[in-house]
Amino acid sequence: MSLIHKPGFGSKPIGDFLKSSAFGILLILLAMCAVMFVVSPPFGNMSNLLSVARSFSAIAVAGIGVSVIIIAGGIDLSVGSVYGLAGVTAALLLTVLQLPMLVAVLGGIVAGALIGFINGSLVIKARLPPFIATLGTLSIARGLCFILTKGYPITKLPKSFLYIGQGYLAGIPFPVVIMLVIGMIGAVFLNKTTTGRRIFALGGNAEATRISGINTNKLTLFAYTLGSALASVAGIISASRLGVGQPTAGTGFELDAIAAVVIGGASLSGGEGTILGTILGAAIMGVLRNALVLLAVNAYWQQFIIGFVIILAVSFDQMKNRRQK
């Protein structure tokens, strides 16, 4: 069984990168930016560019986790609810129990990761299709958000927590720093470790991977738990950025995360994808949203256009798969 997979973030020489799907996605992103520089000069302001990067960083962080799940051959619809649950949990630990900031953040991540562990367990133990299992936990996690908060937002969060989403490090928004660090770690993990290569193999051919002696159940459980943990990080970034633990936070967010992964070149059939592609996919969505706002496009049309872009991306993925077969 081959463990060969598509090049990832920093995993191949420059020559191979120029032939990769990530390079094509980068060219699309650069073309979009070039057009906006001409059509709407304010787009090129450094403050606006940093704002755009901050806005899509949470999508990219969650998308990195979703990309691991999709590469492993799964799907996770509970990402948005986990995103909201992590923010609410961290906010409650800070305000009600008045725990230290680091402990509260870790508590939020653990709460979200537990949902991912349940997702993986339902898939490998109950043998539920990933779509059904994660659709159920989507509702469960969202229900927990409302149960814990009684439907009210949690405010008066400490300044130390707000720094995560609102602060800067060397002039760069801290959420962007988090995104880049997680992106580099994720790329090294997927491309340079045995477990990472096995995740690609699992998504490419689960039965062949199992027959080769690899514990596919552990890999699946790990992928779903990691995916939810990163969705939790994204949710905490959002709660910190907005300064509130909102029980409705992340509603529909799973669509953005999955779209970033697909636009970034990952295959919904599994076995293919890159961390760099996912970050670029999130960037394309961030630039597109910002461009529509700067061009004063009606909010209803914004949703229409973004949905249309997602359909185009998935259609391209399906056509590519058919050509390969």
PDB file of C-alpha atoms in Angstrom, residues 16-287:
ATOM      1  CA  ASP A  16       6.839  20.423  -6.826  1.00  0.00           C
ATOM      2  CA  PHE A  17       4.933  23.215  -5.091  1.00  0.00           C
ATOM      3  CA  LEU A  18       4.613  25.068  -8.403  1.00  0.00           C
ATOM      4  CA  LYS A  19       2.861  21.983  -9.793  1.00  0.00           C
ATOM      5  CA  SER A  20       0.579  21.523  -6.792  1.00  0.00           C
ATOM      6  CA  SER A  21      -3.068  22.514  -6.385  1.00  0.00           C
ATOM      7  CA  ALA A  22      -2.051  24.842  -3.531  1.00  0.00           C
ATOM      8  CA  PHE A  23      -0.059  26.949  -5.989  1.00  0.00           C
ATOM      9  CA  GLY A  24      -3.103  27.302  -8.225  1.00  0.00           C
ATOM     10  CA  ILE A  25      -5.183  28.375  -5.231  1.00  0.00           C
ATOM     11  CA  LEU A  26      -2.485  30.907  -4.291  1.00  0.00           C
ATOM     12  CA  LEU A  27      -2.628  32.377  -7.801  1.00  0.00           C
ATOM     13  CA  ILE A  28      -6.414  32.736  -7.510  1.00  0.00           C
ATOM     14  CA  LEU A  29      -6.010  34.513  -4.168  1.00  0.00           C
ATOM     15  CA  LEU A  30      -3.366  36.867  -5.563  1.00  0.00           C
ATOM     16  CA  ALA A  31      -5.548  37.611  -8.597  1.00  0.00           C
ATOM     17  CA  MET A  32      -8.492  38.460  -6.341  1.00  0.00           C
ATOM     18  CA  CYS A  33      -6.295  40.799  -4.297  1.00  0.00           C
ATOM     19  CA  ALA A  34      -4.891  42.455  -7.422  1.00  0.00           C
ATOM     20  CA  VAL A  35      -8.394  43.163  -8.730  1.00  0.00           C
ATOM     21  CA  MET A  36      -9.444  44.625  -5.394  1.00  0.00           C
ATOM     22  CA  PHE A  37      -6.349  46.850  -5.253  1.00  0.00           C
ATOM     23  CA  VAL A  38      -7.558  48.432  -8.506  1.00  0.00           C
ATOM     24  CA  VAL A  39     -11.326  48.422  -7.931  1.00  0.00           C
ATOM     25  CA  SER A  40     -11.248  49.459  -4.273  1.00  0.00           C
ATOM     26  CA  PRO A  41      -7.927  51.059  -3.168  1.00  0.00           C
ATOM     27  CA  PRO A  42      -8.927  50.963   0.562  1.00  0.00           C
ATOM     28  CA  PHE A  43      -8.611  47.185   0.306  1.00  0.00           C
ATOM     29  CA  GLY A  44      -4.829  47.557   0.175  1.00  0.00           C
ATOM     30  CA  ASN A  45      -4.563  49.477   3.437  1.00  0.00           C
ATOM     31  CA  MET A  46      -2.460  47.524   5.916  1.00  0.00           C
ATOM     32  CA  SER A  47      -5.129  47.941   8.595  1.00  0.00           C
ATOM     33  CA  ASN A  48      -7.719  46.390   6.267  1.00  0.00           C
ATOM     34  CA  LEU A  49      -5.437  43.515   5.247  1.00  0.00           C
ATOM     35  CA  LEU A  50      -4.691  42.713   8.889  1.00  0.00           C
ATOM     36  CA  SER A  51      -8.402  42.892   9.653  1.00  0.00           C
ATOM     37  CA  VAL A  52      -9.122  40.430   6.834  1.00  0.00           C
ATOM     38  CA  ALA A  53      -6.416  38.075   8.120  1.00  0.00           C
ATOM     39  CA  ARG A  54      -7.843  38.284  11.641  1.00  0.00           C
ATOM     40  CA  SER A  55     -11.364  37.580  10.348  1.00  0.00           C
ATOM     41  CA  PHE A  56     -10.490  34.365   8.493  1.00  0.00           C
ATOM     42  CA  SER A  57      -7.985  33.049  11.055  1.00  0.00           C
ATOM     43  CA  ALA A  58     -10.683  31.251  13.081  1.00  0.00           C
ATOM     44  CA  ILE A  59     -12.037  29.608   9.912  1.00  0.00           C
ATOM     45  CA  ALA A  60      -8.518  28.503   8.995  1.00  0.00           C
ATOM     46  CA  VAL A  61      -7.804  27.050  12.451  1.00  0.00           C
ATOM     47  CA  ALA A  62     -11.057  25.063  12.459  1.00  0.00           C
ATOM     48  CA  GLY A  63     -10.477  24.191   8.796  1.00  0.00           C
ATOM     49  CA  ILE A  64      -7.117  22.617   9.631  1.00  0.00           C
ATOM     50  CA  GLY A  65      -8.902  20.243  12.008  1.00  0.00           C
ATOM     51  CA  VAL A  66     -11.641  19.546   9.466  1.00  0.00           C
ATOM     52  CA  SER A  67      -9.002  18.875   6.806  1.00  0.00           C
ATOM     53  CA  VAL A  68      -7.505  16.109   8.958  1.00  0.00           C
ATOM     54  CA  ILE A  69     -10.962  14.527   9.280  1.00  0.00           C
ATOM     55  CA  ILE A  70     -11.700  14.832   5.551  1.00  0.00           C
ATOM     56  CA  ILE A  71      -8.266  13.504   4.572  1.00  0.00           C
ATOM     57  CA  ALA A  72      -9.007  10.514   6.835  1.00  0.00           C
ATOM     58  CA  GLY A  73     -12.187   9.896   4.848  1.00  0.00           C
ATOM     59  CA  GLY A  74     -14.716  11.413   7.268  1.00  0.00           C
ATOM     60  CA  ILE A  75     -16.825  14.535   7.659  1.00  0.00           C
ATOM     61  CA  ASP A  76     -17.800  16.610  10.688  1.00  0.00           C
ATOM     62  CA  LEU A  77     -20.983  18.683  10.797  1.00  0.00           C
ATOM     63  CA  SER A  78     -20.686  19.452  14.515  1.00  0.00           C
ATOM     64  CA  VAL A  79     -17.820  21.940  14.056  1.00  0.00           C
ATOM     65  CA  GLY A  80     -20.007  25.034  14.454  1.00  0.00           C
ATOM     66  CA  SER A  81     -21.655  23.793  17.639  1.00  0.00           C
ATOM     67  CA  VAL A  82     -18.313  22.727  19.118  1.00  0.00           C
ATOM     68  CA  TYR A  83     -17.020  26.201  18.233  1.00  0.00           C
ATOM     69  CA  GLY A  84     -19.855  27.755  20.238  1.00  0.00           C
ATOM     70  CA  LEU A  85     -19.591  25.271  23.122  1.00  0.00           C
ATOM     71  CA  ALA A  86     -15.873  25.933  23.634  1.00  0.00           C
ATOM     72  CA  GLY A  87     -16.382  29.699  23.768  1.00  0.00           C
ATOM     73  CA  VAL A  88     -19.280  29.388  26.200  1.00  0.00           C
ATOM     74  CA  THR A  89     -17.421  26.923  28.424  1.00  0.00           C
ATOM     75  CA  ALA A  90     -14.314  29.090  28.638  1.00  0.00           C
ATOM     76  CA  ALA A  91     -16.437  32.175  29.360  1.00  0.00           C
ATOM     77  CA  LEU A  92     -18.336  30.406  32.153  1.00  0.00           C
ATOM     78  CA  LEU A  93     -15.145  29.102  33.740  1.00  0.00           C
ATOM     79  CA  LEU A  94     -13.760  32.637  33.716  1.00  0.00           C
ATOM     80  CA  THR A  95     -16.801  34.494  35.023  1.00  0.00           C
ATOM     81  CA  VAL A  96     -18.704  32.022  37.202  1.00  0.00           C
ATOM     82  CA  LEU A  97     -15.899  29.873  38.636  1.00  0.00           C
ATOM     83  CA  GLN A  98     -13.319  32.647  38.176  1.00  0.00           C
ATOM     84  CA  LEU A  99     -10.612  30.202  37.163  1.00  0.00           C
ATOM     85  CA  PRO A 100      -7.272  31.398  35.749  1.00  0.00           C
ATOM     86  CA  MET A 101      -7.363  32.298  32.065  1.00  0.00           C
ATOM     87  CA  LEU A 102      -5.152  29.397  30.928  1.00  0.00           C
ATOM     88  CA  VAL A 103      -7.235  26.869  32.865  1.00  0.00           C
ATOM     89  CA  ALA A 104     -10.463  28.255  31.397  1.00  0.00           C
ATOM     90  CA  VAL A 105      -9.081  28.104  27.859  1.00  0.00           C
ATOM     91  CA  LEU A 106      -7.920  24.522  28.337  1.00  0.00           C
ATOM     92  CA  GLY A 107     -11.337  23.688  29.798  1.00  0.00           C
ATOM     93  CA  GLY A 108     -13.043  25.024  26.682  1.00  0.00           C
ATOM     94  CA  ILE A 109     -10.749  23.017  24.415  1.00  0.00           C
ATOM     95  CA  VAL A 110     -11.304  19.826  26.427  1.00  0.00           C
ATOM     96  CA  ALA A 111     -15.093  20.310  26.314  1.00  0.00           C
ATOM     97  CA  GLY A 112     -14.996  20.581  22.526  1.00  0.00           C
ATOM     98  CA  ALA A 113     -12.513  17.737  22.117  1.00  0.00           C
ATOM     99  CA  LEU A 114     -14.866  15.501  24.114  1.00  0.00           C
ATOM    100  CA  ILE A 115     -17.536  16.026  21.447  1.00  0.00           C
ATOM    101  CA  GLY A 116     -14.978  14.970  18.841  1.00  0.00           C
ATOM    102  CA  PHE A 117     -14.158  11.864  20.883  1.00  0.00           C
ATOM    103  CA  ILE A 118     -17.874  11.036  20.941  1.00  0.00           C
ATOM    104  CA  ASN A 119     -18.057  11.578  17.180  1.00  0.00           C
ATOM    105  CA  GLY A 120     -15.204   9.157  16.588  1.00  0.00           C
ATOM    106  CA  SER A 121     -16.678   6.610  18.997  1.00  0.00           C
ATOM    107  CA  LEU A 122     -20.052   6.715  17.238  1.00  0.00           C
ATOM    108  CA  VAL A 123     -18.356   6.150  13.888  1.00  0.00           C
ATOM    109  CA  ILE A 124     -16.116   3.252  14.944  1.00  0.00           C
ATOM    110  CA  LYS A 125     -18.187   1.620  17.719  1.00  0.00           C
ATOM    111  CA  ALA A 126     -21.801   2.243  16.713  1.00  0.00           C
ATOM    112  CA  ARG A 127     -20.776   2.181  13.033  1.00  0.00           C
ATOM    113  CA  LEU A 128     -22.867   5.241  12.272  1.00  0.00           C
ATOM    114  CA  PRO A 129     -22.160   7.112   9.044  1.00  0.00           C
ATOM    115  CA  PRO A 130     -20.068  10.209   9.907  1.00  0.00           C
ATOM    116  CA  PHE A 131     -22.765  12.465   8.448  1.00  0.00           C
ATOM    117  CA  ILE A 132     -25.422  11.088  10.816  1.00  0.00           C
ATOM    118  CA  ALA A 133     -23.167  10.853  13.887  1.00  0.00           C
ATOM    119  CA  THR A 134     -21.934  14.432  13.626  1.00  0.00           C
ATOM    120  CA  LEU A 135     -25.373  15.750  12.703  1.00  0.00           C
ATOM    121  CA  GLY A 136     -26.608  14.354  16.020  1.00  0.00           C
ATOM    122  CA  THR A 137     -23.742  15.817  18.049  1.00  0.00           C
ATOM    123  CA  LEU A 138     -24.266  19.142  16.265  1.00  0.00           C
ATOM    124  CA  SER A 139     -27.655  19.351  17.953  1.00  0.00           C
ATOM    125  CA  ILE A 140     -26.360  17.988  21.278  1.00  0.00           C
ATOM    126  CA  ALA A 141     -23.490  20.481  21.520  1.00  0.00           C
ATOM    127  CA  ARG A 142     -25.743  23.385  20.547  1.00  0.00           C
ATOM    128  CA  GLY A 143     -28.270  22.286  23.156  1.00  0.00           C
ATOM    129  CA  LEU A 144     -25.513  22.264  25.772  1.00  0.00           C
ATOM    130  CA  CYS A 145     -24.657  25.853  24.843  1.00  0.00           C
ATOM    131  CA  PHE A 146     -28.197  26.948  25.692  1.00  0.00           C
ATOM    132  CA  ILE A 147     -28.456  24.737  28.781  1.00  0.00           C
ATOM    133  CA  LEU A 148     -25.237  26.134  30.251  1.00  0.00           C
ATOM    134  CA  THR A 149     -26.094  29.775  29.530  1.00  0.00           C
ATOM    135  CA  LYS A 150     -29.903  29.605  29.735  1.00  0.00           C
ATOM    136  CA  GLY A 151     -29.799  31.383  26.393  1.00  0.00           C
ATOM    137  CA  TYR A 152     -28.031  34.510  27.662  1.00  0.00           C
ATOM    138  CA  PRO A 153     -24.643  35.752  26.416  1.00  0.00           C
ATOM    139  CA  ILE A 154     -21.776  35.760  28.923  1.00  0.00           C
ATOM    140  CA  THR A 155     -20.115  39.156  29.208  1.00  0.00           C
ATOM    141  CA  LYS A 156     -17.520  40.958  31.367  1.00  0.00           C
ATOM    142  CA  LEU A 157     -14.680  38.686  30.292  1.00  0.00           C
ATOM    143  CA  PRO A 158     -11.229  39.584  31.709  1.00  0.00           C
ATOM    144  CA  LYS A 159      -8.721  41.548  29.609  1.00  0.00           C
ATOM    145  CA  SER A 160      -6.223  38.692  29.730  1.00  0.00           C
ATOM    146  CA  PHE A 161      -8.721  36.548  27.815  1.00  0.00           C
ATOM    147  CA  LEU A 162      -9.600  39.321  25.362  1.00  0.00           C
ATOM    148  CA  TYR A 163      -5.963  39.513  24.280  1.00  0.00           C
ATOM    149  CA  ILE A 164      -6.300  36.151  22.502  1.00  0.00           C
ATOM    150  CA  GLY A 165      -8.672  37.588  19.927  1.00  0.00           C
ATOM    151  CA  GLN A 166      -7.921  41.297  20.088  1.00  0.00           C
ATOM    152  CA  GLY A 167      -4.207  41.533  20.865  1.00  0.00           C
ATOM    153  CA  TYR A 168      -1.139  41.916  18.662  1.00  0.00           C
ATOM    154  CA  LEU A 169       2.268  40.262  18.661  1.00  0.00           C
ATOM    155  CA  ALA A 170       4.987  42.225  16.849  1.00  0.00           C
ATOM    156  CA  GLY A 171       2.297  44.150  14.986  1.00  0.00           C
ATOM    157  CA  ILE A 172       0.492  41.004  13.820  1.00  0.00           C
ATOM    158  CA  PRO A 173      -2.989  40.160  15.169  1.00  0.00           C
ATOM    159  CA  PHE A 174      -2.594  37.380  17.737  1.00  0.00           C
ATOM    160  CA  PRO A 175      -5.258  35.162  16.059  1.00  0.00           C
ATOM    161  CA  VAL A 176      -3.138  35.244  12.881  1.00  0.00           C
ATOM    162  CA  VAL A 177      -0.092  34.174  14.892  1.00  0.00           C
ATOM    163  CA  ILE A 178      -2.102  31.274  16.345  1.00  0.00           C
ATOM    164  CA  MET A 179      -3.248  30.295  12.841  1.00  0.00           C
ATOM    165  CA  LEU A 180       0.303  30.282  11.459  1.00  0.00           C
ATOM    166  CA  VAL A 181       1.717  28.291  14.377  1.00  0.00           C
ATOM    167  CA  ILE A 182      -1.046  25.682  14.187  1.00  0.00           C
ATOM    168  CA  GLY A 183      -0.680  25.580  10.406  1.00  0.00           C
ATOM    169  CA  MET A 184       3.048  24.845  10.573  1.00  0.00           C
ATOM    170  CA  ILE A 185       2.610  22.212  13.275  1.00  0.00           C
ATOM    171  CA  GLY A 186      -0.249  20.614  11.329  1.00  0.00           C
ATOM    172  CA  ALA A 187       1.755  20.506   8.099  1.00  0.00           C
ATOM    173  CA  VAL A 188       4.752  18.915   9.781  1.00  0.00           C
ATOM    174  CA  PHE A 189       2.482  16.406  11.497  1.00  0.00           C
ATOM    175  CA  LEU A 190       0.675  15.351   8.313  1.00  0.00           C
ATOM    176  CA  ASN A 191       3.719  15.241   6.066  1.00  0.00           C
ATOM    177  CA  LYS A 192       6.583  14.221   8.320  1.00  0.00           C
ATOM    178  CA  THR A 193       5.146  11.804  10.889  1.00  0.00           C
ATOM    179  CA  THR A 194       4.071   8.189  10.590  1.00  0.00           C
ATOM    180  CA  THR A 195       0.624   8.958  12.003  1.00  0.00           C
ATOM    181  CA  GLY A 196       0.127  11.752   9.487  1.00  0.00           C
ATOM    182  CA  ARG A 197       1.018   9.515   6.546  1.00  0.00           C
ATOM    183  CA  ARG A 198      -1.298   6.826   7.896  1.00  0.00           C
ATOM    184  CA  ILE A 199      -4.170   9.333   7.980  1.00  0.00           C
ATOM    185  CA  PHE A 200      -3.663   9.908   4.241  1.00  0.00           C
ATOM    186  CA  ALA A 201      -3.586   6.145   3.713  1.00  0.00           C
ATOM    187  CA  LEU A 202      -6.781   5.706   5.740  1.00  0.00           C
ATOM    188  CA  GLY A 203      -8.656   8.181   3.582  1.00  0.00           C
ATOM    189  CA  GLY A 204      -7.222   6.751   0.378  1.00  0.00           C
ATOM    190  CA  ASN A 205      -8.133   3.124   1.111  1.00  0.00           C
ATOM    191  CA  ALA A 206      -9.443   2.249   4.572  1.00  0.00           C
ATOM    192  CA  GLU A 207      -9.598  -1.503   3.977  1.00  0.00           C
ATOM    193  CA  ALA A 208      -6.056  -1.740   2.626  1.00  0.00           C
ATOM    194  CA  THR A 209      -4.847   0.319   5.577  1.00  0.00           C
ATOM    195  CA  ARG A 210      -6.572  -2.035   8.023  1.00  0.00           C
ATOM    196  CA  ILE A 211      -5.214  -5.155   6.309  1.00  0.00           C
ATOM    197  CA  SER A 212      -1.683  -3.746   6.478  1.00  0.00           C
ATOM    198  CA  GLY A 213      -1.899  -3.947  10.270  1.00  0.00           C
ATOM    199  CA  ILE A 214      -2.647  -0.310  11.069  1.00  0.00           C
ATOM    200  CA  ASN A 215      -5.229   0.336  13.790  1.00  0.00           C
ATOM    201  CA  THR A 216      -7.746   2.327  11.738  1.00  0.00           C
ATOM    202  CA  ASN A 217     -10.107   2.760  14.697  1.00  0.00           C
ATOM    203  CA  LYS A 218      -7.484   4.663  16.689  1.00  0.00           C
ATOM    204  CA  LEU A 219      -6.676   6.829  13.672  1.00  0.00           C
ATOM    205  CA  THR A 220     -10.340   7.677  13.164  1.00  0.00           C
ATOM    206  CA  LEU A 221     -10.854   8.482  16.830  1.00  0.00           C
ATOM    207  CA  PHE A 222      -7.735  10.657  16.825  1.00  0.00           C
ATOM    208  CA  ALA A 223      -8.816  12.553  13.697  1.00  0.00           C
ATOM    209  CA  TYR A 224     -12.254  13.448  15.076  1.00  0.00           C
ATOM    210  CA  THR A 225     -10.895  14.407  18.499  1.00  0.00           C
ATOM    211  CA  LEU A 226      -8.196  16.606  16.970  1.00  0.00           C
ATOM    212  CA  GLY A 227     -10.711  18.202  14.600  1.00  0.00           C
ATOM    213  CA  SER A 228     -13.001  19.198  17.468  1.00  0.00           C
ATOM    214  CA  ALA A 229     -10.077  20.424  19.578  1.00  0.00           C
ATOM    215  CA  LEU A 230      -9.048  22.824  16.804  1.00  0.00           C
ATOM    216  CA  ALA A 231     -12.673  23.907  16.309  1.00  0.00           C
ATOM    217  CA  SER A 232     -12.632  24.697  20.036  1.00  0.00           C
ATOM    218  CA  VAL A 233      -9.525  26.845  19.623  1.00  0.00           C
ATOM    219  CA  ALA A 234     -11.324  28.730  16.857  1.00  0.00           C
ATOM    220  CA  GLY A 235     -14.364  29.209  19.087  1.00  0.00           C
ATOM    221  CA  ILE A 236     -12.240  30.589  21.909  1.00  0.00           C
ATOM    222  CA  ILE A 237     -10.550  32.998  19.487  1.00  0.00           C
ATOM    223  CA  SER A 238     -13.985  34.209  18.396  1.00  0.00           C
ATOM    224  CA  ALA A 239     -15.310  34.609  21.959  1.00  0.00           C
ATOM    225  CA  SER A 240     -12.194  36.570  22.866  1.00  0.00           C
ATOM    226  CA  ARG A 241     -12.398  38.728  19.765  1.00  0.00           C
ATOM    227  CA  LEU A 242     -16.060  39.623  20.361  1.00  0.00           C
ATOM    228  CA  GLY A 243     -15.668  39.830  24.142  1.00  0.00           C
ATOM    229  CA  VAL A 244     -18.684  37.613  24.785  1.00  0.00           C
ATOM    230  CA  GLY A 245     -19.550  33.928  25.177  1.00  0.00           C
ATOM    231  CA  GLN A 246     -22.519  33.645  22.868  1.00  0.00           C
ATOM    232  CA  PRO A 247     -24.634  30.427  22.861  1.00  0.00           C
ATOM    233  CA  THR A 248     -25.514  31.012  19.203  1.00  0.00           C
ATOM    234  CA  ALA A 249     -21.891  31.506  18.143  1.00  0.00           C
ATOM    235  CA  GLY A 250     -20.791  29.322  15.267  1.00  0.00           C
ATOM    236  CA  THR A 251     -24.234  28.675  13.810  1.00  0.00           C
ATOM    237  CA  GLY A 252     -23.492  27.612  10.239  1.00  0.00           C
ATOM    238  CA  PHE A 253     -19.746  27.882  10.892  1.00  0.00           C
ATOM    239  CA  GLU A 254     -19.239  24.242   9.905  1.00  0.00           C
ATOM    240  CA  LEU A 255     -20.097  25.195   6.325  1.00  0.00           C
ATOM    241  CA  ASP A 256     -17.348  27.828   6.266  1.00  0.00           C
ATOM    242  CA  ALA A 257     -14.777  25.400   7.675  1.00  0.00           C
ATOM    243  CA  ILE A 258     -15.665  22.634   5.229  1.00  0.00           C
ATOM    244  CA  ALA A 259     -15.773  25.112   2.341  1.00  0.00           C
ATOM    245  CA  ALA A 260     -12.269  26.366   3.203  1.00  0.00           C
ATOM    246  CA  VAL A 261     -10.967  22.787   3.078  1.00  0.00           C
ATOM    247  CA  VAL A 262     -12.657  22.003  -0.252  1.00  0.00           C
ATOM    248  CA  ILE A 263     -11.697  25.312  -1.860  1.00  0.00           C
ATOM    249  CA  GLY A 264      -8.177  24.549  -0.636  1.00  0.00           C
ATOM    250  CA  GLY A 265      -8.024  21.470  -2.833  1.00  0.00           C
ATOM    251  CA  ALA A 266      -8.916  18.636  -0.446  1.00  0.00           C
ATOM    252  CA  SER A 267     -10.991  15.786  -1.811  1.00  0.00           C
ATOM    253  CA  LEU A 268     -14.268  14.936  -0.078  1.00  0.00           C
ATOM    254  CA  SER A 269     -13.495  11.323  -1.009  1.00  0.00           C
ATOM    255  CA  GLY A 270     -10.549  11.387   1.393  1.00  0.00           C
ATOM    256  CA  GLY A 271      -6.831  10.772   1.061  1.00  0.00           C
ATOM    257  CA  GLU A 272      -5.954  14.161  -0.402  1.00  0.00           C
ATOM    258  CA  GLY A 273      -5.463  17.653   0.988  1.00  0.00           C
ATOM    259  CA  THR A 274      -2.924  20.114   2.381  1.00  0.00           C
ATOM    260  CA  ILE A 275      -2.773  22.453   5.345  1.00  0.00           C
ATOM    261  CA  LEU A 276      -1.506  25.277   3.151  1.00  0.00           C
ATOM    262  CA  GLY A 277      -4.431  24.739   0.784  1.00  0.00           C
ATOM    263  CA  THR A 278      -6.890  24.979   3.673  1.00  0.00           C
ATOM    264  CA  ILE A 279      -5.370  28.245   4.919  1.00  0.00           C
ATOM    265  CA  LEU A 280      -5.468  29.652   1.382  1.00  0.00           C
ATOM    266  CA  GLY A 281      -9.080  28.481   1.017  1.00  0.00           C
ATOM    267  CA  ALA A 282      -9.999  30.331   4.216  1.00  0.00           C
ATOM    268  CA  ALA A 283      -8.111  33.385   2.933  1.00  0.00           C
ATOM    269  CA  ILE A 284     -10.074  33.332  -0.328  1.00  0.00           C
ATOM    270  CA  MET A 285     -13.327  33.300   1.633  1.00  0.00           C
ATOM    271  CA  GLY A 286     -12.082  36.141   3.860  1.00  0.00           C
ATOM    272  CA  VAL A 287     -10.984  38.262   0.911  1.00  0.00           C
TER     273      VAL A 287
END
